[in-house]
CSV table of C-alpha atoms and ligand atoms in Angstrom, one decimal:
chain,number,residue,atom,x,y,z
D,1,MET,CA,59.3,59.6,90.4
D,2,MET,CA,59.3,56.0,91.5
D,3,PRO,CA,62.1,53.7,90.5
D,4,VAL,CA,60.6,51.2,87.8
D,5,LEU,CA,61.2,47.4,87.4
D,6,TYR,CA,60.6,45.8,84.3
D,7,ILE,CA,58.2,42.3,84.8
D,8,LEU,CA,59.1,40.3,81.8
D,9,ASN,CA,57.0,36.9,81.0
D,10,GLY,CA,57.9,34.6,78.1
D,11,PRO,CA,56.2,32.2,75.8
D,12,ASN,CA,52.6,31.0,76.7
D,13,LEU,CA,52.0,33.0,79.8
D,14,ASN,CA,49.5,34.8,78.1
D,15,LEU,CA,47.5,31.5,78.3
D,16,LEU,CA,47.7,31.4,82.1
D,17,LYS,CA,44.4,29.7,83.4
D,18,ILE,CA,43.6,27.6,80.2
D,19,ARG,CA,47.2,26.4,80.2
D,20,GLU,CA,47.8,23.3,81.9
D,21,PRO,CA,45.8,24.8,85.4
D,22,GLU,CA,47.0,21.9,87.3
D,23,LYS,CA,50.7,23.0,86.7
D,24,TYR,CA,50.5,26.6,86.4
D,25,GLY,CA,47.3,27.4,88.4
D,26,ARG,CA,44.2,29.4,87.4
D,27,THR,CA,45.3,33.2,88.1
D,28,THR,CA,45.4,35.0,84.7
D,29,LEU,CA,48.5,36.9,83.7
D,30,GLN,CA,46.5,40.4,84.0
D,31,GLU,CA,45.8,39.5,87.7
D,32,ILE,CA,49.3,38.7,88.0
D,33,GLU,CA,50.3,42.2,86.8
D,34,LYS,CA,47.7,43.6,89.2
D,35,THR,CA,49.3,42.0,92.2
D,36,CYS,CA,53.0,43.0,90.8
D,37,ARG,CA,51.9,46.5,90.6
D,38,ALA,CA,50.4,46.6,94.2
D,39,ALA,CA,53.8,44.7,95.5
D,40,ALA,CA,56.0,47.2,94.0
D,41,LYS,CA,54.2,50.2,95.0
D,42,ALA,CA,54.7,48.8,98.6
D,43,GLN,CA,58.2,48.7,98.1
D,44,GLY,CA,58.4,51.9,96.7
D,45,PHE,CA,58.5,51.0,93.0
D,46,ASP,CA,56.6,51.4,89.6
D,47,ILE,CA,56.2,48.4,87.0
D,48,VAL,CA,56.3,47.9,83.5
D,49,PHE,CA,54.7,44.5,83.0
D,50,LEU,CA,55.4,42.8,79.5
D,51,GLN,CA,54.8,39.3,77.8
D,52,SER,CA,55.9,38.3,74.6
D,53,ASN,CA,55.8,34.7,72.6
D,54,ILE,CA,58.8,36.1,70.8
D,55,GLU,CA,62.7,35.7,71.8
D,56,GLY,CA,63.9,38.7,70.1
D,57,GLU,CA,61.0,40.8,71.7
D,58,LEU,CA,62.3,39.6,75.1
D,59,VAL,CA,65.7,40.9,74.4
D,60,ASN,CA,64.5,44.1,72.9
D,61,PHE,CA,62.6,44.5,76.5
D,62,ILE,CA,65.6,44.0,78.4
D,63,GLN,CA,67.5,46.8,76.3
D,64,ASP,CA,64.8,48.9,77.0
D,65,ALA,CA,64.8,48.4,80.7
D,66,HIS,CA,68.4,49.4,80.5
D,67,ALA,CA,67.7,52.4,77.8
D,68,LYS,CA,64.8,53.7,80.4
D,69,GLY,CA,67.0,53.4,83.4
D,70,ALA,CA,64.9,50.5,84.9
D,71,ALA,CA,66.1,49.9,88.7
D,72,GLY,CA,65.9,46.1,88.3
D,73,ILE,CA,64.3,43.1,86.0
D,74,VAL,CA,62.0,40.1,87.2
D,75,ILE,CA,62.0,37.8,84.1
D,76,ASN,CA,59.9,34.5,83.7
D,77,PRO,CA,61.9,33.3,80.3
D,78,ALA,CA,59.6,30.3,80.2
D,79,GLY,CA,60.1,28.0,77.4
D,80,TYR,CA,63.3,30.2,77.0
D,81,THR,CA,64.8,29.4,80.3
D,82,THR,CA,67.0,26.6,78.9
D,83,THR,CA,68.0,27.4,75.4
D,84,SER,CA,68.4,31.4,75.0
D,85,VAL,CA,71.8,32.7,74.9
D,86,ALA,CA,70.6,35.8,73.5
D,87,ILE,CA,68.5,36.5,76.6
D,88,LEU,CA,71.3,35.5,78.9
D,89,ASP,CA,73.5,38.0,76.9
D,90,ALA,CA,71.4,40.6,77.1
D,91,LEU,CA,70.6,40.4,81.0
D,92,LEU,CA,74.7,40.0,81.3
D,93,ALA,CA,75.1,43.5,78.9
D,94,VAL,CA,72.5,45.6,80.8
D,95,LYS,CA,74.0,44.7,84.4
D,96,LEU,CA,70.7,45.2,86.1
D,97,PRO,CA,69.6,43.3,89.1
D,98,VAL,CA,67.8,40.3,87.8
D,99,VAL,CA,65.6,38.0,90.1
D,100,GLU,CA,64.8,34.9,87.7
D,101,ILE,CA,61.0,33.6,88.4
D,102,HIS,CA,59.1,30.2,87.5
D,103,ILE,CA,55.7,29.2,88.5
D,104,THR,CA,56.2,25.7,88.8
D,105,ASN,CA,59.2,24.1,90.4
D,106,ILE,CA,61.3,23.6,87.5
D,107,HIS,CA,63.7,21.3,89.7
D,108,ALA,CA,61.1,18.8,90.5
D,109,ARG,CA,60.1,18.9,86.5
D,110,GLU,CA,61.5,17.1,83.4
D,111,LYS,CA,65.2,17.1,83.1
D,112,PHE,CA,64.9,19.6,80.2
D,113,ARG,CA,63.3,22.3,82.1
D,114,GLN,CA,66.0,22.1,84.8
D,115,GLU,CA,69.1,23.8,83.8
D,116,SER,CA,68.4,27.3,83.3
D,117,LEU,CA,71.1,29.8,81.0
D,118,VAL,CA,69.3,32.7,82.5
D,119,SER,CA,70.1,31.8,86.1
D,120,ARG,CA,73.9,32.5,85.3
D,121,ALA,CA,72.8,36.3,85.1
D,122,ALA,CA,70.2,36.2,87.9
D,123,ASN,CA,70.8,37.6,91.4
D,124,ALA,CA,68.0,35.4,92.5
D,125,VAL,CA,65.8,32.6,91.6
D,126,MET,CA,62.4,32.1,93.0
D,127,CYS,CA,60.5,28.9,91.6
D,128,GLY,CA,57.8,26.9,92.7
D,129,PHE,CA,55.4,29.5,94.9
D,130,GLY,CA,52.9,29.5,91.8
D,131,ALA,CA,51.6,33.0,90.8
D,132,ASN,CA,52.4,34.0,94.4
D,133,GLY,CA,55.9,33.9,93.3
D,134,TYR,CA,56.0,37.2,91.5
D,135,LYS,CA,54.9,39.1,94.6
D,136,LEU,CA,57.8,37.3,96.4
D,137,ALA,CA,60.4,38.3,93.7
D,138,ILE,CA,59.4,41.6,93.7
D,139,GLU,CA,60.1,41.8,97.6
D,140,GLY,CA,63.3,40.0,96.8
D,141,ILE,CA,64.6,42.2,94.2
D,142,ALA,CA,63.5,45.3,96.0
D,143,ALA,CA,65.5,44.3,98.8
D,144,ILE,CA,68.4,43.8,96.4
D,145,ILE,CA,68.1,47.1,95.1
D,146,LYS,CA,67.7,48.5,98.3
D,147,ALA,CA,70.8,47.1,99.7
D,148,SER,CA,73.1,47.7,97.2
D,149,PRO,CA,74.9,51.0,96.7
D,150,ALA,CA,75.8,50.6,93.5
D,151,THR,CA,72.2,50.1,92.0
D,152,PRO,CA,70.3,53.0,90.2
D,153,GLY,CA,67.2,53.5,91.8
D,154,ARG,CA,68.4,52.9,95.3
D,155,LYS,CA,68.0,56.4,96.6
D,156,SER,CA,64.7,56.9,95.7
D,157,ALA,CA,63.4,53.5,96.5
D,158,LYS,CA,64.6,53.9,100.0
D,159,LYS,CA,61.8,55.1,102.2
D,160,LYS,CA,61.9,58.9,103.0
D,161,LYS,CA,62.5,59.7,107.0
I,201,DHK,C1,57.1,28.3,82.6
I,201,DHK,C2,57.0,27.6,81.3
I,201,DHK,O1,56.5,28.2,80.1
I,201,DHK,C3,57.8,26.4,81.0
I,201,DHK,O2,58.6,26.3,79.9
I,201,DHK,C4,59.1,26.5,82.0
I,201,DHK,C5,58.0,28.1,83.7
I,201,DHK,C6,58.5,26.8,83.3
I,201,DHK,C7,57.0,28.2,84.7
I,201,DHK,O3,57.4,27.5,85.7
I,201,DHK,O4,56.9,29.4,85.0
I,201,DHK,O5,59.6,24.9,82.1
């Protein structure tokens, strides 16, 4: 069985393609899921891909990732990035490798989007690469997991000789 990455998406990401396409692009969340599955498979991982508009549900997904023995979490907290102490606390609690992702370059946008609380629990942050960032984030978290001896999933994530 392949180790599993949880790919979590926050509010309004279900509206990708129709939502401000000049900023967020025209790739749907379903298309992103497909790309993620292929990118993860290439690195030796399976994925659980989830989206919610509800903060507490995202907290539950993070706790589930831990309960089910996931190898790591890639999260786009979207509108909860700068406000959610609950999402930050959940990520700190489960102590899994975390890559935070944003489709847009939040640092080139309004001030209120720039200070991520979630980053405090993230090993790395990917932003500004559009929908392609998800693939890059998966490659990044796979490298983090494979490099870290203490991380669950490492053994089976390594290519067999
Ligand atoms: C997505 C959102 O929904 C915004 O609230 C963030 C982020 C940016 C993104 O770029 O993916 O500010």
